[in-house]
Coordinates of C-alpha atoms and ligand atoms in Angstrom, one line a residue:
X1 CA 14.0 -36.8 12.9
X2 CA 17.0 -34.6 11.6
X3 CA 15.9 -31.0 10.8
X4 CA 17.1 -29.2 7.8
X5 CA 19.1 -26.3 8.7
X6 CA 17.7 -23.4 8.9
X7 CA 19.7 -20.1 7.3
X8 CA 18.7 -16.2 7.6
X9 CA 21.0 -13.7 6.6
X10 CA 20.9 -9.9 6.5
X11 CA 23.5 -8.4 3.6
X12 CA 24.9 -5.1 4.5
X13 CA 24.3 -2.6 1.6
X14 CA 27.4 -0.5 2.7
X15 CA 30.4 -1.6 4.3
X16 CA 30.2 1.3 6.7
X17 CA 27.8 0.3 9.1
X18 CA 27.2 -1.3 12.5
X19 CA 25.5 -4.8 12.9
X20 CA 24.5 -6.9 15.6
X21 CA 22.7 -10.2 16.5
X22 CA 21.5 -11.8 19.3
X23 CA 20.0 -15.1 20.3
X24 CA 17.9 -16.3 23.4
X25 CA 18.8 -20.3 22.6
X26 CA 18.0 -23.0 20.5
X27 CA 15.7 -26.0 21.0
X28 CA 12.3 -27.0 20.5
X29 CA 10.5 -24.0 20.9
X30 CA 6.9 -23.6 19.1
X31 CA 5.9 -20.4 18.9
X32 CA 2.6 -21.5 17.9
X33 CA 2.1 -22.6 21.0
X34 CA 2.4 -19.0 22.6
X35 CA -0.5 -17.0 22.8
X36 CA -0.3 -13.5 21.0
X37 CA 0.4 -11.7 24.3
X38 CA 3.3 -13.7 25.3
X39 CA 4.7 -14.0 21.7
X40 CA 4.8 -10.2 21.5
X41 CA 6.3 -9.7 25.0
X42 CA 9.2 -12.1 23.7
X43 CA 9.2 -10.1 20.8
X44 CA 9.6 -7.0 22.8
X45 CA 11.7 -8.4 24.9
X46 CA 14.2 -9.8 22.3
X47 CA 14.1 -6.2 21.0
X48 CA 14.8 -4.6 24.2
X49 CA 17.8 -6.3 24.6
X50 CA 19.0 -6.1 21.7
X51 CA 18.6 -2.0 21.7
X52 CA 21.2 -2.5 24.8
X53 CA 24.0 -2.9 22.5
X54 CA 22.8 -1.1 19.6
X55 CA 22.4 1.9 21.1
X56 CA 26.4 1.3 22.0
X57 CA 26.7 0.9 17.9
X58 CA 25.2 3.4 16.7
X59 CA 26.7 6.3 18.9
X60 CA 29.6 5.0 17.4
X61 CA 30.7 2.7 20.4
X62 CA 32.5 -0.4 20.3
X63 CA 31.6 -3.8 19.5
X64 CA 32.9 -5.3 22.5
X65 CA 30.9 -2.9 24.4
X66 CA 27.9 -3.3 22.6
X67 CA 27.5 -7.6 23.2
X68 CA 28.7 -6.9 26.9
X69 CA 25.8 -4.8 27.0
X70 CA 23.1 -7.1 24.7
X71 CA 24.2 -10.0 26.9
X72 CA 23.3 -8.2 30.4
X73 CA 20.3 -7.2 29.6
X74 CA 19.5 -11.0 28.3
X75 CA 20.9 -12.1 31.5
X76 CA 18.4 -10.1 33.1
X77 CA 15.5 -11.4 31.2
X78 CA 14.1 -14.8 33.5
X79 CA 12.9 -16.4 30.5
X80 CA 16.0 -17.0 29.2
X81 CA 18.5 -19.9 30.3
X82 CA 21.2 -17.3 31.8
X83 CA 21.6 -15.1 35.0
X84 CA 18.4 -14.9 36.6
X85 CA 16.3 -17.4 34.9
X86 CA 19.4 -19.7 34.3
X87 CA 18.4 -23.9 34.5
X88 CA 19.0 -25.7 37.9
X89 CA 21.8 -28.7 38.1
X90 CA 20.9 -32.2 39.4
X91 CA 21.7 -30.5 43.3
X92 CA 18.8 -27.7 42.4
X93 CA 21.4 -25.3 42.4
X94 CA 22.9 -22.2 39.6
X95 CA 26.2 -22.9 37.8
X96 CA 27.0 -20.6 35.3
X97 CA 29.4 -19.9 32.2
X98 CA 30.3 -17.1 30.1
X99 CA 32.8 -15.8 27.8
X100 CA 33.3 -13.0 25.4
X101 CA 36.0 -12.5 22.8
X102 CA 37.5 -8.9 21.2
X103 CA 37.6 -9.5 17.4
X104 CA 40.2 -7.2 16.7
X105 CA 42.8 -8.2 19.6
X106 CA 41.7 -11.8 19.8
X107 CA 42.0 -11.4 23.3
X108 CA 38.8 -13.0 25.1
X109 CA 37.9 -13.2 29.1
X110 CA 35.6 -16.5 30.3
X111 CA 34.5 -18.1 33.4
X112 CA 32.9 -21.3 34.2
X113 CA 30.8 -22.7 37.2
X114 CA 30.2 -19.3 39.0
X115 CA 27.9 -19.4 41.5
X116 CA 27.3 -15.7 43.0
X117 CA 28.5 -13.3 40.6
X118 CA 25.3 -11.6 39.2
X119 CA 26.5 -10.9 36.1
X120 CA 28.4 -14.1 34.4
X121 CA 29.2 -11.8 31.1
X122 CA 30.4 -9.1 33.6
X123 CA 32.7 -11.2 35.1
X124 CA 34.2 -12.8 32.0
X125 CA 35.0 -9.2 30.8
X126 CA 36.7 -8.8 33.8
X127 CA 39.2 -11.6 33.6
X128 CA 39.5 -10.4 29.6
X129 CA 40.1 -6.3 31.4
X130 CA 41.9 -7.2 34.6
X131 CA 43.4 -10.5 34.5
X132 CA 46.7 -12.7 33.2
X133 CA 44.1 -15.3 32.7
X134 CA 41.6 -15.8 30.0
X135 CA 39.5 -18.9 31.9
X136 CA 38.5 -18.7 35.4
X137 CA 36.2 -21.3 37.1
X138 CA 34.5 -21.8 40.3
X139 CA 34.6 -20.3 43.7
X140 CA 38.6 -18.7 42.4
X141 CA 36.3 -17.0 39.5
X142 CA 33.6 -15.6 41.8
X143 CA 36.3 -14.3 44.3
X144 CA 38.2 -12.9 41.5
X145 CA 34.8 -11.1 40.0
X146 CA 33.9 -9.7 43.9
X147 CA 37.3 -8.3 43.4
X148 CA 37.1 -6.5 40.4
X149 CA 34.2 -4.5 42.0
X150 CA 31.1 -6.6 40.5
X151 CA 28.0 -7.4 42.8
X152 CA 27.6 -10.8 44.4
X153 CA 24.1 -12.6 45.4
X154 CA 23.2 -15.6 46.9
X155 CA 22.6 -18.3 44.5
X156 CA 19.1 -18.4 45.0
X157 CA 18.9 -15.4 42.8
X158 CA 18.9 -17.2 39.9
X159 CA 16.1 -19.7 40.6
X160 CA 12.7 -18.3 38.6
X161 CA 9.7 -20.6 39.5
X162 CA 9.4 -21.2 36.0
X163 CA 13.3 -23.2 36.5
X164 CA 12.6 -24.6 39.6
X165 CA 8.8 -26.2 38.2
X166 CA 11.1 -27.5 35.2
X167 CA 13.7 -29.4 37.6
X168 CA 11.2 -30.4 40.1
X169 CA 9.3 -32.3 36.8
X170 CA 12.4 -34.0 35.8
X171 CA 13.2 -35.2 39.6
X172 CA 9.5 -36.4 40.0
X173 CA 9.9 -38.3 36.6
X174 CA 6.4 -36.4 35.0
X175 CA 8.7 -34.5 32.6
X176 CA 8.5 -36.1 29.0
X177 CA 11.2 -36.0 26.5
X178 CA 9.6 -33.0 24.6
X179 CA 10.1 -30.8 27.8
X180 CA 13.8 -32.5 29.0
X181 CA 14.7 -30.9 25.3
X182 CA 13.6 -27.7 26.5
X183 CA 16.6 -27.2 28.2
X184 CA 18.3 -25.0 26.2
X185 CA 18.5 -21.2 26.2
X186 CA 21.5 -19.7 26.3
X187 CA 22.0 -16.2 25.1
X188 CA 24.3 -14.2 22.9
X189 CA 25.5 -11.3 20.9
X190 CA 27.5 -10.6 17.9
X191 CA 28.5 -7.6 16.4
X192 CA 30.8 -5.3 14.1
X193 CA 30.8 -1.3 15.0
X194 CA 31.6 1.3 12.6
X195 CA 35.1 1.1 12.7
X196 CA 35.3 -2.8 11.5
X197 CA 35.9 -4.6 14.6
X198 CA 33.8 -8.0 15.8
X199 CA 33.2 -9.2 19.2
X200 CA 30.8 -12.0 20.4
X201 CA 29.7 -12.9 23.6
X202 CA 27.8 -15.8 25.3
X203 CA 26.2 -16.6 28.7
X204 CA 24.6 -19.5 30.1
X205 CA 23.2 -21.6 32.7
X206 CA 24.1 -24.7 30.8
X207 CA 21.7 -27.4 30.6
X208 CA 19.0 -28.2 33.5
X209 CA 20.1 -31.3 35.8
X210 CA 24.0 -30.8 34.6
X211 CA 26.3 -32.8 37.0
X212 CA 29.7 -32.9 38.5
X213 CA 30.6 -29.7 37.4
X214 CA 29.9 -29.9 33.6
X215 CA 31.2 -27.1 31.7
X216 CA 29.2 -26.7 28.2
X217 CA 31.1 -24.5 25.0
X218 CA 29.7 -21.5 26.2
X219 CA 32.6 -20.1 27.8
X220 CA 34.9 -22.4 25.5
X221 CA 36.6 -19.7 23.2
X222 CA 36.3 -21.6 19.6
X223 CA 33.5 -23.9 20.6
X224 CA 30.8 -21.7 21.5
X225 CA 32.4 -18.3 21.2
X226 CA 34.6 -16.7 19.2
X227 CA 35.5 -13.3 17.2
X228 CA 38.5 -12.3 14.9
X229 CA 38.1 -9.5 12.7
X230 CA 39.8 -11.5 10.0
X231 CA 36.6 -13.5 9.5
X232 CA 33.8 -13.1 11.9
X233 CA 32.1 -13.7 15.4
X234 CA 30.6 -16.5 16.3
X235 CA 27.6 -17.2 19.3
X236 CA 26.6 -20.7 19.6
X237 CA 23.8 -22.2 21.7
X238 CA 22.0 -25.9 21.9
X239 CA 23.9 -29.5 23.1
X240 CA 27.5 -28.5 24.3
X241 CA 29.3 -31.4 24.1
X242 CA 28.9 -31.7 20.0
X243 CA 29.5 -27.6 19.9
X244 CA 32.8 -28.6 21.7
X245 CA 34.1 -31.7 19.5
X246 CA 33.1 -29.8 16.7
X247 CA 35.1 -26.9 17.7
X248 CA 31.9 -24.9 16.1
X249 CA 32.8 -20.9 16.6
X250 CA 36.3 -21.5 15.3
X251 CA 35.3 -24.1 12.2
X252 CA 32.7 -21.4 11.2
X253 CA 35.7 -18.8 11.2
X254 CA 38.6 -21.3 9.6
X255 CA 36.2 -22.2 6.9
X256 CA 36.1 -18.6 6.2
X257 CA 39.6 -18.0 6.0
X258 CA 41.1 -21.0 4.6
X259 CA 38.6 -21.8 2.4
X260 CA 37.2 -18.1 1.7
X261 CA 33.5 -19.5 2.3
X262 CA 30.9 -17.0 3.1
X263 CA 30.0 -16.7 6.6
X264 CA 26.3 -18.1 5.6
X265 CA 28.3 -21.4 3.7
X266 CA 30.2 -22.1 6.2
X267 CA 27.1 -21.8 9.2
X268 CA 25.1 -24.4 6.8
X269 CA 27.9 -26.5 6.3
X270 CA 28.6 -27.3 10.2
X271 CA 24.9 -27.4 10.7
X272 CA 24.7 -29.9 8.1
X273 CA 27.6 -32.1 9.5
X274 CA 29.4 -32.2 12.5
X275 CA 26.0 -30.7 14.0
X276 CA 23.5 -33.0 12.2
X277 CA 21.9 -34.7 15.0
X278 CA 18.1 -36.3 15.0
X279 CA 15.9 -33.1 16.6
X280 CA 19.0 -30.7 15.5
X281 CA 21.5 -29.5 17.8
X282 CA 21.1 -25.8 17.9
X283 CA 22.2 -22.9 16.5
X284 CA 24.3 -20.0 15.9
X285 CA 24.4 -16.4 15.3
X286 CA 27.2 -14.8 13.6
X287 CA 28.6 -11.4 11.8
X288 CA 31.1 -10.9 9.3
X289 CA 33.8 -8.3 8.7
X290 CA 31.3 -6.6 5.9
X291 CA 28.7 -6.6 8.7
X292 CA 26.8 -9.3 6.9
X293 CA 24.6 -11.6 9.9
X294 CA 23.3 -15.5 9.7
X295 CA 21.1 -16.4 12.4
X296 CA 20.7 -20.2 11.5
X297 CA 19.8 -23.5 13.5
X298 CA 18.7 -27.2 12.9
X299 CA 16.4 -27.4 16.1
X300 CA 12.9 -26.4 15.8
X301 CA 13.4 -22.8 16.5
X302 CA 16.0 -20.4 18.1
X303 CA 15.2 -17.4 20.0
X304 CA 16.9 -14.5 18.2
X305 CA 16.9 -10.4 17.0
X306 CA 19.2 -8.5 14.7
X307 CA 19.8 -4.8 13.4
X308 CA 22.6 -3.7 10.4
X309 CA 22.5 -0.1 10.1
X310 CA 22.3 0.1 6.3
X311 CA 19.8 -3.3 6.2
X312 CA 17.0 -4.8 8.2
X313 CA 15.9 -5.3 12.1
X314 CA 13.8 -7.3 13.5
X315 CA 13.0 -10.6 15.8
X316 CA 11.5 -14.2 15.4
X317 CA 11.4 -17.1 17.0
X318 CA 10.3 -20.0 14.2
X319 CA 8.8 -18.5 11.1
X320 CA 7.3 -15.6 12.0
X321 CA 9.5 -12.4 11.9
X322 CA 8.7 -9.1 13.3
X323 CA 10.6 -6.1 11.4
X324 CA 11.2 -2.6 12.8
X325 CA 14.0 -0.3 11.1
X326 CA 17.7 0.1 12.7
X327 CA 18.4 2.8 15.5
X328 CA 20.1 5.8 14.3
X329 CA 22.7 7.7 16.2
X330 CA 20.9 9.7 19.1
X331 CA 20.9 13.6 19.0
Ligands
LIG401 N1 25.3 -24.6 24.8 C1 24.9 -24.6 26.2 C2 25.6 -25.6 27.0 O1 25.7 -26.7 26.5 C3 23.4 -24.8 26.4 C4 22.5 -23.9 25.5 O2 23.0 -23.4 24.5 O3 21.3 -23.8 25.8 O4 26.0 -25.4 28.1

Protein backbone atom coordinates (compact mmCIF):
# COMPACT_ATOMS: atom_id res chain seq x y z
CA UNK A 1 0.00 0.00 0.00
CA UNK A 2 1.73 3.45 -0.96
CA UNK A 3 0.86 6.29 1.44
CA UNK A 4 0.05 9.76 0.28
CA UNK A 5 2.48 12.08 1.58
CA UNK A 6 1.85 13.76 4.23
CA UNK A 7 2.82 17.77 4.36
CA UNK A 8 2.71 20.27 7.55
CA UNK A 9 4.12 23.47 7.34
CA UNK A 10 4.45 26.43 9.73
CA UNK A 11 4.79 30.04 7.70
CA UNK A 12 6.76 32.55 9.52
CA UNK A 13 4.80 35.83 9.83
CA UNK A 14 8.05 37.90 10.07
CA UNK A 15 11.28 37.20 8.67
CA UNK A 16 13.00 38.03 11.84
CA UNK A 17 12.51 35.13 13.88
CA UNK A 18 14.02 31.86 15.06
CA UNK A 19 12.58 28.34 13.96
CA UNK A 20 13.27 24.95 14.59
CA UNK A 21 12.10 21.30 14.05
CA UNK A 22 12.76 18.15 15.23
CA UNK A 23 11.82 14.63 14.47
CA UNK A 24 12.04 11.27 16.55
CA UNK A 25 11.78 8.98 13.14
CA UNK A 26 9.45 7.74 10.66
CA UNK A 27 7.76 4.40 10.30
CA UNK A 28 4.63 2.77 11.25
CA UNK A 29 3.85 4.24 14.35
CA UNK A 30 0.03 4.35 15.62
CA UNK A 31 -0.46 6.55 18.09
CA UNK A 32 -3.74 5.16 18.60
CA UNK A 33 -2.33 2.47 19.95
CA UNK A 34 -0.67 4.43 22.89
CA UNK A 35 -2.56 4.87 25.91
CA UNK A 36 -3.11 8.53 27.02
CA UNK A 37 -0.28 8.38 29.52
CA UNK A 38 2.34 7.33 27.28
CA UNK A 39 1.13 9.55 24.29
CA UNK A 40 1.54 12.56 26.52
CA UNK A 41 4.93 11.56 28.01
CA UNK A 42 6.06 11.38 24.20
CA UNK A 43 4.44 14.49 23.83
CA UNK A 44 6.37 15.90 26.67
CA UNK A 45 9.17 14.40 25.74
CA UNK A 46 9.24 15.64 22.15
CA UNK A 47 8.80 19.05 23.79
CA UNK A 48 11.50 18.76 26.14
CA UNK A 49 13.93 18.20 23.61
CA UNK A 50 12.98 20.35 21.48
CA UNK A 51 13.19 23.39 24.27
CA UNK A 52 17.10 22.16 24.34
CA UNK A 53 17.70 24.06 21.29
CA UNK A 54 15.14 26.63 21.48
CA UNK A 55 16.15 27.94 24.39
CA UNK A 56 19.75 28.33 22.32
CA UNK A 57 17.35 30.44 19.66
CA UNK A 58 15.72 32.46 21.43
CA UNK A 59 18.58 33.97 23.58
CA UNK A 60 19.70 34.83 20.40
CA UNK A 61 22.22 31.72 19.96
CA UNK A 62 23.14 30.05 16.93
CA UNK A 63 21.55 27.62 14.85
CA UNK A 64 24.28 25.18 14.83
CA UNK A 65 24.20 25.29 18.49
CA UNK A 66 20.75 24.97 18.87
CA UNK A 67 20.29 21.26 16.76
CA UNK A 68 23.63 20.17 18.57
CA UNK A 69 21.67 20.74 21.54
CA UNK A 70 17.92 19.34 20.26
CA UNK A 71 19.82 16.26 19.05
CA UNK A 72 21.58 15.39 22.55
CA UNK A 73 18.85 15.59 24.38
CA UNK A 74 16.99 13.18 21.73
CA UNK A 75 19.95 11.02 21.96
CA UNK A 76 19.25 10.86 25.51
CA UNK A 77 15.72 9.94 25.28
CA UNK A 78 15.67 5.59 25.17
CA UNK A 79 12.67 5.59 23.11
CA UNK A 80 14.12 6.87 20.34
CA UNK A 81 16.42 4.93 17.68
CA UNK A 82 19.75 7.05 18.72
CA UNK A 83 22.39 7.06 21.65
CA UNK A 84 20.87 5.25 24.39
CA UNK A 85 17.93 3.56 22.96
CA UNK A 86 19.70 3.14 19.53
CA UNK A 87 18.56 -0.47 17.55
CA UNK A 88 20.94 -3.48 17.91
CA UNK A 89 22.82 -5.02 14.63
CA UNK A 90 22.60 -8.72 13.61
CA UNK A 91 25.86 -9.25 16.30
CA UNK A 92 23.39 -7.54 19.24
CA UNK A 93 25.66 -4.84 19.31
CA UNK A 94 25.41 -0.46 18.97
CA UNK A 95 26.68 1.09 15.71
CA UNK A 96 26.00 4.45 15.38
CA UNK A 97 26.01 7.52 12.81
CA UNK A 98 25.69 11.14 12.89
CA UNK A 99 26.28 14.28 11.15
CA UNK A 100 25.49 17.91 11.29
CA UNK A 101 26.04 20.60 8.77
CA UNK A 102 26.53 24.73 9.29
CA UNK A 103 24.11 26.40 6.83
CA UNK A 104 26.00 29.39 6.45
CA UNK A 105 29.67 27.89 5.97
CA UNK A 106 28.52 24.70 4.41
CA UNK A 107 31.02 23.11 6.46
CA UNK A 108 29.53 19.87 8.09
CA UNK A 109 31.31 17.19 10.68
CA UNK A 110 29.92 13.27 10.53
CA UNK A 111 30.86 9.95 11.87
CA UNK A 112 29.72 6.55 11.09
CA UNK A 113 29.87 3.08 13.03
CA UNK A 114 30.98 4.55 16.48
CA UNK A 115 30.76 2.24 19.05
CA UNK A 116 31.68 4.14 22.54
CA UNK A 117 31.41 7.62 22.07
CA UNK A 118 28.24 8.66 24.06
CA UNK A 119 27.28 11.28 22.20
CA UNK A 120 27.29 10.44 18.27
CA UNK A 121 26.11 14.27 17.44
CA UNK A 122 28.90 15.38 19.88
CA UNK A 123 31.35 13.76 18.09
CA UNK A 124 30.38 14.72 14.52
CA UNK A 125 30.62 18.38 15.78
CA UNK A 126 33.88 17.57 16.74
CA UNK A 127 35.34 16.43 13.51
CA UNK A 128 33.20 19.63 11.80
CA UNK A 129 35.29 21.97 15.07
CA UNK A 130 38.62 20.16 15.36
CA UNK A 131 39.27 18.13 12.32
CA UNK A 132 40.72 18.33 8.45
CA UNK A 133 38.17 15.71 7.94
CA UNK A 134 34.48 15.95 7.49
CA UNK A 135 33.65 11.80 7.74
CA UNK A 136 35.15 9.80 10.32
CA UNK A 137 34.08 6.07 10.90
CA UNK A 138 34.79 3.31 13.23
CA UNK A 139 37.23 2.61 15.96
CA UNK A 140 39.60 5.97 14.09
CA UNK A 141 36.18 8.02 14.84
CA UNK A 142 35.79 6.95 18.48
CA UNK A 143 39.58 7.50 19.22
CA UNK A 144 39.42 10.71 17.49
CA UNK A 145 36.09 11.80 19.62
CA UNK A 146 38.03 10.42 23.21
CA UNK A 147 40.53 12.86 21.94
CA UNK A 148 38.65 15.82 21.56
CA UNK A 149 37.61 15.53 25.26
CA UNK A 150 34.13 13.72 24.86
CA UNK A 151 33.02 10.78 27.26
CA UNK A 152 33.37 7.21 26.26
CA UNK A 153 31.13 4.04 27.50
CA UNK A 154 31.07 0.66 26.98
CA UNK A 155 28.74 -0.30 24.20
CA UNK A 156 26.31 -1.87 26.39
CA UNK A 157 25.14 1.58 27.20
CA UNK A 158 23.11 1.82 24.43
CA UNK A 159 21.07 -1.39 24.79
CA UNK A 160 17.43 -0.38 26.42
CA UNK A 161 15.44 -3.63 27.09
CA UNK A 162 12.90 -2.30 25.02
CA UNK A 163 15.98 -2.78 21.92
CA UNK A 164 17.24 -5.82 23.09
CA UNK A 165 13.20 -7.50 23.36
CA UNK A 166 12.96 -6.06 19.58
CA UNK A 167 16.26 -7.99 18.35
CA UNK A 168 15.79 -10.95 20.44
CA UNK A 169 12.07 -11.26 18.47
CA UNK A 170 13.56 -10.95 15.15
CA UNK A 171 16.52 -13.67 16.03
CA UNK A 172 13.71 -16.07 17.47
CA UNK A 173 11.62 -15.53 14.23
CA UNK A 174 8.21 -14.31 16.49
CA UNK A 175 8.68 -10.75 15.07
CA UNK A 176 6.04 -10.08 12.21
CA UNK A 177 6.53 -7.73 9.47
CA UNK A 178 4.51 -4.93 11.23
CA UNK A 179 7.18 -4.87 14.04
CA UNK A 180 10.52 -5.56 11.61
CA UNK A 181 9.09 -2.03 10.11
CA UNK A 182 9.35 -0.61 13.36
CA UNK A 183 12.84 -0.13 13.00
CA UNK A 184 13.14 3.19 12.38
CA UNK A 185 13.69 6.17 14.75
CA UNK A 186 16.23 8.29 14.03
CA UNK A 187 16.24 11.80 15.38
CA UNK A 188 16.90 15.29 14.11
CA UNK A 189 16.87 19.05 14.17
CA UNK A 190 16.59 21.82 11.94
CA UNK A 191 16.78 25.37 12.45
CA UNK A 192 17.31 29.16 11.38
CA UNK A 193 18.42 31.71 14.46
CA UNK A 194 17.78 35.30 14.33
CA UNK A 195 20.55 36.23 12.36
CA UNK A 196 19.48 34.00 9.11
CA UNK A 197 21.66 31.11 9.28
CA UNK A 198 20.41 27.20 8.96
CA UNK A 199 21.96 24.14 10.41
CA UNK A 200 20.50 20.53 10.61
CA UNK A 201 21.59 17.71 12.34
CA UNK A 202 20.90 13.95 12.47
CA UNK A 203 21.72 10.86 14.74
CA UNK A 204 21.06 7.34 14.53
CA UNK A 205 21.38 3.90 15.43
CA UNK A 206 20.47 2.82 11.89
CA UNK A 207 18.18 0.09 11.45
CA UNK A 208 17.93 -3.01 13.97
CA UNK A 209 19.81 -6.21 12.62
CA UNK A 210 22.06 -3.97 10.19
CA UNK A 211 25.11 -5.99 8.96
CA UNK A 212 28.66 -5.81 7.88
CA UNK A 213 29.05 -2.41 8.73
CA UNK A 214 26.06 -0.71 6.91
CA UNK A 215 26.17 2.94 6.96
CA UNK A 216 22.54 4.50 6.43
CA UNK A 217 22.18 8.57 4.97
CA UNK A 218 22.21 9.71 8.37
CA UNK A 219 25.61 10.84 8.56
CA UNK A 220 25.68 11.17 4.59
CA UNK A 221 25.86 15.09 4.04
CA UNK A 222 23.18 15.46 1.05
CA UNK A 223 21.33 12.20 1.68
CA UNK A 224 20.08 12.46 5.05
CA UNK A 225 21.51 15.83 6.15
CA UNK A 226 22.17 18.87 4.90
CA UNK A 227 21.94 22.90 5.40
CA UNK A 228 22.94 25.95 3.17
CA UNK A 229 21.62 29.15 3.99
CA UNK A 230 20.96 29.65 0.30
CA UNK A 231 17.97 27.32 0.50
CA UNK A 232 17.36 25.37 3.59
CA UNK A 233 18.17 22.43 6.10
CA UNK A 234 17.23 19.29 5.61
CA UNK A 235 16.78 16.12 8.43
CA UNK A 236 15.75 12.91 6.99
CA UNK A 237 14.81 9.66 8.65
CA UNK A 238 13.13 6.14 7.41
CA UNK A 239 14.89 3.41 4.76
CA UNK A 240 18.47 4.67 4.08
CA UNK A 241 19.44 3.17 1.08
CA UNK A 242 16.51 5.09 -1.12
CA UNK A 243 17.36 8.41 1.13
CA UNK A 244 20.93 7.81 -0.34
CA UNK A 245 20.23 7.07 -4.18
CA UNK A 246 17.88 9.72 -4.00
CA UNK A 247 20.40 12.09 -2.65
CA UNK A 248 17.10 13.42 -0.52
CA UNK A 249 18.58 16.48 1.77
CA UNK A 250 20.37 17.97 -1.19
CA UNK A 251 17.43 17.32 -4.03
CA UNK A 252 15.03 19.07 -1.43
CA UNK A 253 17.69 22.08 -1.44
CA UNK A 254 18.56 22.02 -5.43
CA UNK A 255 14.97 21.98 -6.22
CA UNK A 256 14.78 25.07 -4.26
CA UNK A 257 17.49 26.84 -5.94
CA UNK A 258 17.45 25.81 -9.37
CA UNK A 259 13.97 25.56 -9.71
CA UNK A 260 12.92 28.31 -6.96
CA UNK A 261 10.32 25.66 -5.48
CA UNK A 262 9.12 26.28 -2.03
CA UNK A 263 10.68 24.28 0.48
CA UNK A 264 7.02 22.49 1.07
CA UNK A 265 6.93 21.72 -3.08
CA UNK A 266 9.96 20.39 -3.24
CA UNK A 267 9.48 17.95 0.27
CA UNK A 268 6.15 16.63 -1.55
CA UNK A 269 7.72 16.19 -4.72
CA UNK A 270 10.61 13.70 -3.42
CA UNK A 271 8.06 12.08 -1.18
CA UNK A 272 5.99 11.61 -4.16
CA UNK A 273 8.82 10.10 -6.28
CA UNK A 274 12.11 8.97 -5.79
CA UNK A 275 10.64 8.12 -2.10
CA UNK A 276 7.32 6.54 -3.20
CA UNK A 277 7.67 3.15 -1.90
CA UNK A 278 4.52 0.68 -0.76
CA UNK A 279 4.23 1.52 3.29
CA UNK A 280 6.14 4.99 2.55
CA UNK A 281 9.76 5.47 3.17
CA UNK A 282 9.94 8.14 5.80
CA UNK A 283 10.20 11.45 6.24
CA UNK A 284 11.72 14.74 6.65
CA UNK A 285 11.92 17.87 8.51
CA UNK A 286 13.12 20.92 7.03
CA UNK A 287 13.47 24.98 7.48
CA UNK A 288 13.92 27.57 5.04
CA UNK A 289 15.93 30.81 4.90
CA UNK A 290 12.38 32.84 5.85
CA UNK A 291 12.18 30.38 8.74
CA UNK A 292 9.25 28.65 7.18
CA UNK A 293 9.21 24.55 8.56
CA UNK A 294 7.62 21.29 6.61
CA UNK A 295 7.55 18.29 8.72
CA UNK A 296 6.24 15.80 6.06
CA UNK A 297 6.44 11.87 5.59
CA UNK A 298 4.74 8.92 3.52
CA UNK A 299 4.98 6.29 6.37
CA UNK A 300 2.21 6.10 8.74
CA UNK A 301 3.44 8.54 11.16
CA UNK A 302 6.77 10.36 12.13
CA UNK A 303 7.71 11.35 15.48
CA UNK A 304 8.16 15.19 15.41
CA UNK A 305 7.92 18.93 17.37
CA UNK A 306 8.42 22.49 16.07
CA UNK A 307 8.53 26.21 17.31
CA UNK A 308 8.92 29.63 14.87
CA UNK A 309 9.05 32.56 17.06
CA UNK A 310 6.56 34.67 15.19
CA UNK A 311 4.16 31.37 14.35
CA UNK A 312 3.13 28.09 16.04
CA UNK A 313 4.71 25.19 18.44
CA UNK A 314 3.71 22.18 19.13
CA UNK A 315 4.13 18.18 18.76
CA UNK A 316 2.32 15.07 17.08
CA UNK A 317 2.92 12.00 16.17
CA UNK A 318 -0.01 10.97 13.36
CA UNK A 319 -2.91 13.30 13.44
CA UNK A 320 -3.25 14.56 16.60
CA UNK A 321 -1.21 17.67 17.37
CA UNK A 322 -0.51 19.25 20.64
CA UNK A 323 0.08 23.21 20.52
CA UNK A 324 1.83 25.26 23.13
CA UNK A 325 3.12 28.98 22.13
CA UNK A 326 7.06 29.58 21.24
CA UNK A 327 9.74 30.39 24.10
CA UNK A 328 10.55 33.89 24.44
CA UNK A 329 13.97 35.17 25.22
CA UNK A 330 14.62 34.52 29.04
CA UNK A 331 15.06 37.59 31.50
N1 LIG B 1 17.62 6.60 8.02
C1 LIG B 1 18.16 5.75 9.04
C2 LIG B 1 19.08 4.74 8.41
O1 LIG B 1 18.73 4.20 7.38
C3 LIG B 1 17.12 5.01 9.82
C4 LIG B 1 15.99 5.85 10.33
O2 LIG B 1 15.76 6.96 9.90
O3 LIG B 1 15.28 5.37 11.22
O4 LIG B 1 20.11 4.47 8.95
Amino acid sequence: MTTRPRIYSFTQESNDGYAIALHGGAGTLDENALDDERLAYFHQTLRHCLAQGERILANGGSALDAVEATVKALELAEEFNAGHGACMTWNGEHELDAAIMDGATRQSGAIASIRTTKSPIAAARAVLDHSDHLLLSGQGADDFARLAGLESVDNSYFTTPMRLQHWQDLHTERADAERDLFRFGTVGAVARDRHGNLAAATSTGGITNKRWGRIGDSPLVGSGTYADNRSCAISCTGHGELFIRAVAAHDISSRMRYLGERLDTACTTLLANDLNVPNGAGGMIGVDAQGNLTLAFNSRGMYRAWSSECGAAGSAIGEGVVEWQPMKAEG
